């Protein structure tokens, strides 16, 4: 394959779509252009944007709820509830727009894509109301700092983050034989004290081993026991202790005693028990296979060749879960460079590549969110902890295509002749731009129509 | 949108794909009213013991404690069905359907899947096999492909997915449409024609665009423009009804909904699950309204990937389980009964000591509907639609 075609793959499949000039920069050494992006830490998001920390957000939410309870005693509760909801929505909108801006402007788009990949791997979903205010903070605090580090650190940051503990209910999971449960039982108050296995199951099934990773229901239950007490400080009533809005281990909720997971015995007491298990899960061979399969699907093809998956998994194991060598194995896989346009873009991919290619300003408060919603991929709302799917069949529906066409038409109308599609098309698509598309753009009836045709071209629907 | 524009769009759609053009011509030859089928997939594992509480089971109230639904007659009590079962108090339309003998409730139902992953569970439910990822196509699409020849060749997509994309159950050899509400201004026809030309050599995009344009016409010319705006779910169900009601419309529609994964604070007669069930129930009423006279030849099946634990968990919710409920409702249903070989909720009867034990294969229910209502042949049901399912004998007499 020519390096021109490889540059198109580097910028569009590994990156987020070529900005003007990017293709030319990648062309001399497409692999080197990608690997250079992996040096240094992951860039922080939107310097200057006033985004709040999750503990600040959760503390303020607690204060608002207190105010609501006071108000409710005085006879008017509804207003305060709505204020929390509206405030959470405003935080969410600002976070999405900051993330959108980073995706459009990034000069390390490979890293930005990796942030999106891992955020989707460890998905939280804002259709659960408590997640709405902290989903953005979760990505900035738990995902972004670790995407170029070790998987184990990423995993720990995620599973101990308040957003995940809230989303998958673990903050209030109580060991059936924990000090608290025993006290309550002695006092004959059995109400709402007990295990919730949601987070434990999804860690095993989605975050680490994968659904075929060889665990049983008994493993789920005992792992759920091990992470009882992994909670958030500063809640109400029995959840009041601890640094407010931060991870807090509650010994009185923790199930005592040794547990068996995947045949291994964990006799530690307290928080260290779950941590030891989580560390072993991060290093388990099945975890390497599971993650390699997902990465290869994302960067190579919907059904990636087994040899490539094996190579990536091997890099994961050999480097003890260091992620940069894993990404290097992906970049160095010949399979990744064999077929241009092998992946159908998700709606977010599609919007990012259009904004980048046309060098559109990220203006307004919610231009990104409006586009994502219209095209069917509202940020951080996959509706389930499995995250958004990553195969063409999940995204290439007829109605979905019509939405993209309608959106492209609106972009064309808005820009008119303020962008020259004929000049921009080769800078976006390079070697994968077809004669047919060039010709259609050249013959367009107007500048606006030329942009619409560029944005609807088959080459732009795929990466 | 005026009629001329519609015709031009239709022309463009036809020009985009020759097979579609021939389908459109044949569409005008549609004859006698056909049966209609809607499949609603409740993603996230609906708690069957809350939707259809077995109030007559002596173990029920003790297992469910603070989230138990009170028996019929009590304050916020369930709606009566028979001596054992009742309906969640939010399911008002379903109870009316029951009284009209248009509802069959199947309980202790499950697919062949016995693990507890949502995603694998949904995959099995949709692919129609025994294992996750056994097939890349779905049972509903294969059923469309197996429709009697006179119908399959009748000149249009026999199925429609309400949503931007087509879910696995509807993917496969039979062409299907997808539709979701559109909010943007209409494109000008010249731009559409050029895009159509741009896709001429792309085997996927050309077909998708042609399908989208054809479907968009139907939606616009149906009562959609005037339909009152409401919750997205209600809108999708109204659209499904409008599509199915047309004599030249699709025969089968599929919708999916999420939000059934009630691990914490599930609630009882009121609360989180109750409000979801309320939305579902009023959506079904909208579907019936949009179907109009076609309701009498319609069967709707509602199913979910698996059920939830028999006991309430430590966070006033329920975790992933096994057996659950399925609903068969519609004007063509021979209803007013609960279909259950009830295993009971006594500790020794629970699967793995925690879950309602399944006693009815969901495929048996679906096969009964597909056979008696859509006339899919038994051999095709046993081999292609639900491969290796001969032992799951179709449930008969669901359709009147």
mmCIF file with all atom_site columns, C-alpha atoms in Angstrom, chain A residues 188-288:
data_model
loop_
_atom_site.group_PDB
_atom_site.id
_atom_site.type_symbol
_atom_site.label_atom_id
_atom_site.label_alt_id
_atom_site.label_comp_id
_atom_site.label_asym_id
_atom_site.label_entity_id
_atom_site.label_seq_id
_atom_site.pdbx_PDB_ins_code
_atom_site.Cartn_x
_atom_site.Cartn_y
_atom_site.Cartn_z
_atom_site.occupancy
_atom_site.B_iso_or_equiv
_atom_site.pdbx_formal_charge
_atom_site.auth_seq_id
_atom_site.auth_comp_id
_atom_site.auth_asym_id
_atom_site.auth_atom_id
_atom_site.pdbx_PDB_model_num
ATOM 1   C CA . UNK A 1 188 ? -34.921 -6.588  63.525 1.00 0.00 ? 188 UNK A CA 1
ATOM 2   C CA . UNK A 1 189 ? -34.486 -3.845  60.942 1.00 0.00 ? 189 UNK A CA 1
ATOM 3   C CA . UNK A 1 190 ? -33.712 -5.868  57.852 1.00 0.00 ? 190 UNK A CA 1
ATOM 4   C CA . UNK A 1 191 ? -34.945 -3.311  55.382 1.00 0.00 ? 191 UNK A CA 1
ATOM 5   C CA . UNK A 1 192 ? -32.628 -2.356  52.511 1.00 0.00 ? 192 UNK A CA 1
ATOM 6   C CA . UNK A 1 193 ? -29.472 -3.984  53.789 1.00 0.00 ? 193 UNK A CA 1
ATOM 7   C CA . UNK A 1 194 ? -27.776 -6.416  51.503 1.00 0.00 ? 194 UNK A CA 1
ATOM 8   C CA . UNK A 1 195 ? -25.719 -7.217  48.487 1.00 0.00 ? 195 UNK A CA 1
ATOM 9   C CA . UNK A 1 196 ? -25.946 -5.584  45.058 1.00 0.00 ? 196 UNK A CA 1
ATOM 10  C CA . UNK A 1 197 ? -23.935 -7.551  42.512 1.00 0.00 ? 197 UNK A CA 1
ATOM 11  C CA . UNK A 1 198 ? -24.255 -5.107  39.619 1.00 0.00 ? 198 UNK A CA 1
ATOM 12  C CA . UNK A 1 199 ? -20.735 -3.633  39.625 1.00 0.00 ? 199 UNK A CA 1
ATOM 13  C CA . UNK A 1 200 ? -19.048 -6.950  40.393 1.00 0.00 ? 200 UNK A CA 1
ATOM 14  C CA . UNK A 1 201 ? -20.749 -8.612  37.434 1.00 0.00 ? 201 UNK A CA 1
ATOM 15  C CA . UNK A 1 202 ? -19.949 -5.849  34.983 1.00 0.00 ? 202 UNK A CA 1
ATOM 16  C CA . UNK A 1 203 ? -16.306 -5.664  36.080 1.00 0.00 ? 203 UNK A CA 1
ATOM 17  C CA . UNK A 1 204 ? -15.947 -9.352  35.251 1.00 0.00 ? 204 UNK A CA 1
ATOM 18  C CA . UNK A 1 205 ? -18.087 -9.398  32.137 1.00 0.00 ? 205 UNK A CA 1
ATOM 19  C CA . UNK A 1 206 ? -17.363 -6.024  30.553 1.00 0.00 ? 206 UNK A CA 1
ATOM 20  C CA . UNK A 1 207 ? -14.328 -4.392  32.123 1.00 0.00 ? 207 UNK A CA 1
ATOM 21  C CA . UNK A 1 208 ? -11.874 -7.280  32.517 1.00 0.00 ? 208 UNK A CA 1
ATOM 22  C CA . UNK A 1 209 ? -12.325 -10.978 31.685 1.00 0.00 ? 209 UNK A CA 1
ATOM 23  C CA . UNK A 1 210 ? -15.124 -10.710 29.153 1.00 0.00 ? 210 UNK A CA 1
ATOM 24  C CA . UNK A 1 211 ? -18.289 -12.746 29.081 1.00 0.00 ? 211 UNK A CA 1
ATOM 25  C CA . UNK A 1 212 ? -16.437 -15.908 28.061 1.00 0.00 ? 212 UNK A CA 1
ATOM 26  C CA . UNK A 1 213 ? -13.688 -15.328 30.592 1.00 0.00 ? 213 UNK A CA 1
ATOM 27  C CA . UNK A 1 214 ? -14.509 -18.448 32.585 1.00 0.00 ? 214 UNK A CA 1
ATOM 28  C CA . UNK A 1 215 ? -16.266 -17.093 35.674 1.00 0.00 ? 215 UNK A CA 1
ATOM 29  C CA . UNK A 1 216 ? -19.468 -18.412 37.257 1.00 0.00 ? 216 UNK A CA 1
ATOM 30  C CA . UNK A 1 217 ? -22.354 -16.951 39.238 1.00 0.00 ? 217 UNK A CA 1
ATOM 31  C CA . UNK A 1 218 ? -20.515 -18.029 42.391 1.00 0.00 ? 218 UNK A CA 1
ATOM 32  C CA . UNK A 1 219 ? -17.541 -15.911 41.279 1.00 0.00 ? 219 UNK A CA 1
ATOM 33  C CA . UNK A 1 220 ? -19.830 -12.920 40.720 1.00 0.00 ? 220 UNK A CA 1
ATOM 34  C CA . UNK A 1 221 ? -21.327 -13.287 44.178 1.00 0.00 ? 221 UNK A CA 1
ATOM 35  C CA . UNK A 1 222 ? -18.016 -13.682 45.958 1.00 0.00 ? 222 UNK A CA 1
ATOM 36  C CA . UNK A 1 223 ? -16.420 -10.794 44.051 1.00 0.00 ? 223 UNK A CA 1
ATOM 37  C CA . UNK A 1 224 ? -19.452 -8.682  44.998 1.00 0.00 ? 224 UNK A CA 1
ATOM 38  C CA . UNK A 1 225 ? -18.783 -9.645  48.623 1.00 0.00 ? 225 UNK A CA 1
ATOM 39  C CA . UNK A 1 226 ? -15.155 -8.595  48.259 1.00 0.00 ? 226 UNK A CA 1
ATOM 40  C CA . UNK A 1 227 ? -16.008 -5.105  47.062 1.00 0.00 ? 227 UNK A CA 1
ATOM 41  C CA . UNK A 1 228 ? -18.742 -4.438  49.605 1.00 0.00 ? 228 UNK A CA 1
ATOM 42  C CA . UNK A 1 229 ? -17.787 -1.231  51.371 1.00 0.00 ? 229 UNK A CA 1
ATOM 43  C CA . UNK A 1 230 ? -16.366 0.393   48.207 1.00 0.00 ? 230 UNK A CA 1
ATOM 44  C CA . UNK A 1 231 ? -18.424 3.511   48.571 1.00 0.00 ? 231 UNK A CA 1
ATOM 45  C CA . UNK A 1 232 ? -18.492 7.308   48.511 1.00 0.00 ? 232 UNK A CA 1
ATOM 46  C CA . UNK A 1 233 ? -17.858 9.553   51.488 1.00 0.00 ? 233 UNK A CA 1
ATOM 47  C CA . UNK A 1 234 ? -20.276 12.062  52.881 1.00 0.00 ? 234 UNK A CA 1
ATOM 48  C CA . UNK A 1 235 ? -23.635 10.497  52.079 1.00 0.00 ? 235 UNK A CA 1
ATOM 49  C CA . UNK A 1 236 ? -26.706 10.354  54.266 1.00 0.00 ? 236 UNK A CA 1
ATOM 50  C CA . UNK A 1 237 ? -27.317 8.377   57.408 1.00 0.00 ? 237 UNK A CA 1
ATOM 51  C CA . UNK A 1 238 ? -25.120 5.314   57.581 1.00 0.00 ? 238 UNK A CA 1
ATOM 52  C CA . UNK A 1 239 ? -23.204 6.571   54.507 1.00 0.00 ? 239 UNK A CA 1
ATOM 53  C CA . UNK A 1 240 ? -22.161 9.829   56.184 1.00 0.00 ? 240 UNK A CA 1
ATOM 54  C CA . UNK A 1 241 ? -18.529 9.039   57.055 1.00 0.00 ? 241 UNK A CA 1
ATOM 55  C CA . UNK A 1 242 ? -15.579 9.771   54.826 1.00 0.00 ? 242 UNK A CA 1
ATOM 56  C CA . UNK A 1 243 ? -14.224 12.558  52.652 1.00 0.00 ? 243 UNK A CA 1
ATOM 57  C CA . UNK A 1 244 ? -17.288 13.949  50.986 1.00 0.00 ? 244 UNK A CA 1
ATOM 58  C CA . UNK A 1 245 ? -17.718 13.080  47.314 1.00 0.00 ? 245 UNK A CA 1
ATOM 59  C CA . UNK A 1 246 ? -14.623 10.853  47.177 1.00 0.00 ? 246 UNK A CA 1
ATOM 60  C CA . UNK A 1 247 ? -13.964 7.132   47.255 1.00 0.00 ? 247 UNK A CA 1
ATOM 61  C CA . UNK A 1 248 ? -14.393 5.847   50.781 1.00 0.00 ? 248 UNK A CA 1
ATOM 62  C CA . UNK A 1 249 ? -14.091 2.321   52.098 1.00 0.00 ? 249 UNK A CA 1
ATOM 63  C CA . UNK A 1 250 ? -16.823 1.535   54.654 1.00 0.00 ? 250 UNK A CA 1
ATOM 64  C CA . UNK A 1 251 ? -15.610 -1.276  56.862 1.00 0.00 ? 251 UNK A CA 1
ATOM 65  C CA . UNK A 1 252 ? -19.038 -1.636  58.462 1.00 0.00 ? 252 UNK A CA 1
ATOM 66  C CA . UNK A 1 253 ? -20.584 -2.557  55.091 1.00 0.00 ? 253 UNK A CA 1
ATOM 67  C CA . UNK A 1 254 ? -17.853 -5.036  54.184 1.00 0.00 ? 254 UNK A CA 1
ATOM 68  C CA . UNK A 1 255 ? -18.527 -8.763  54.179 1.00 0.00 ? 255 UNK A CA 1
ATOM 69  C CA . UNK A 1 256 ? -15.999 -10.420 56.495 1.00 0.00 ? 256 UNK A CA 1
ATOM 70  C CA . UNK A 1 257 ? -14.109 -13.602 55.720 1.00 0.00 ? 257 UNK A CA 1
ATOM 71  C CA . UNK A 1 258 ? -12.109 -15.171 52.957 1.00 0.00 ? 258 UNK A CA 1
ATOM 72  C CA . UNK A 1 259 ? -13.612 -15.420 49.450 1.00 0.00 ? 259 UNK A CA 1
ATOM 73  C CA . UNK A 1 260 ? -12.913 -17.597 46.420 1.00 0.00 ? 260 UNK A CA 1
ATOM 74  C CA . UNK A 1 261 ? -12.618 -16.028 42.971 1.00 0.00 ? 261 UNK A CA 1
ATOM 75  C CA . UNK A 1 262 ? -11.668 -18.071 39.908 1.00 0.00 ? 262 UNK A CA 1
ATOM 76  C CA . UNK A 1 263 ? -10.324 -20.749 42.222 1.00 0.00 ? 263 UNK A CA 1
ATOM 77  C CA . UNK A 1 264 ? -8.060  -18.398 44.128 1.00 0.00 ? 264 UNK A CA 1
ATOM 78  C CA . UNK A 1 265 ? -8.588  -17.698 47.821 1.00 0.00 ? 265 UNK A CA 1
ATOM 79  C CA . UNK A 1 266 ? -8.565  -14.118 49.092 1.00 0.00 ? 266 UNK A CA 1
ATOM 80  C CA . UNK A 1 267 ? -8.111  -13.979 52.839 1.00 0.00 ? 267 UNK A CA 1
ATOM 81  C CA . UNK A 1 268 ? -7.343  -10.271 53.137 1.00 0.00 ? 268 UNK A CA 1
ATOM 82  C CA . UNK A 1 269 ? -9.547  -8.166  55.310 1.00 0.00 ? 269 UNK A CA 1
ATOM 83  C CA . UNK A 1 270 ? -11.102 -4.859  54.401 1.00 0.00 ? 270 UNK A CA 1
ATOM 84  C CA . UNK A 1 271 ? -10.523 -2.848  51.267 1.00 0.00 ? 271 UNK A CA 1
ATOM 85  C CA . UNK A 1 272 ? -7.384  -4.781  50.334 1.00 0.00 ? 272 UNK A CA 1
ATOM 86  C CA . UNK A 1 273 ? -9.416  -7.883  49.567 1.00 0.00 ? 273 UNK A CA 1
ATOM 87  C CA . UNK A 1 274 ? -11.278 -6.372  46.627 1.00 0.00 ? 274 UNK A CA 1
ATOM 88  C CA . UNK A 1 275 ? -8.129  -4.556  45.545 1.00 0.00 ? 275 UNK A CA 1
ATOM 89  C CA . UNK A 1 276 ? -6.145  -7.804  45.432 1.00 0.00 ? 276 UNK A CA 1
ATOM 90  C CA . UNK A 1 277 ? -8.869  -9.411  43.345 1.00 0.00 ? 277 UNK A CA 1
ATOM 91  C CA . UNK A 1 278 ? -9.086  -6.429  41.003 1.00 0.00 ? 278 UNK A CA 1
ATOM 92  C CA . UNK A 1 279 ? -5.314  -6.493  40.523 1.00 0.00 ? 279 UNK A CA 1
ATOM 93  C CA . UNK A 1 280 ? -5.457  -10.181 39.602 1.00 0.00 ? 280 UNK A CA 1
ATOM 94  C CA . UNK A 1 281 ? -8.299  -9.505  37.193 1.00 0.00 ? 281 UNK A CA 1
ATOM 95  C CA . UNK A 1 282 ? -6.270  -6.760  35.491 1.00 0.00 ? 282 UNK A CA 1
ATOM 96  C CA . UNK A 1 283 ? -3.442  -9.272  34.968 1.00 0.00 ? 283 UNK A CA 1
ATOM 97  C CA . UNK A 1 284 ? -5.598  -12.258 34.018 1.00 0.00 ? 284 UNK A CA 1
ATOM 98  C CA . UNK A 1 285 ? -4.852  -13.697 30.545 1.00 0.00 ? 285 UNK A CA 1
ATOM 99  C CA . UNK A 1 286 ? -8.546  -13.561 29.628 1.00 0.00 ? 286 UNK A CA 1
ATOM 100 C CA . UNK A 1 287 ? -8.505  -9.803  30.255 1.00 0.00 ? 287 UNK A CA 1
ATOM 101 C CA . UNK A 1 288 ? -5.696  -9.384  27.728 1.00 0.00 ? 288 UNK A CA 1
#
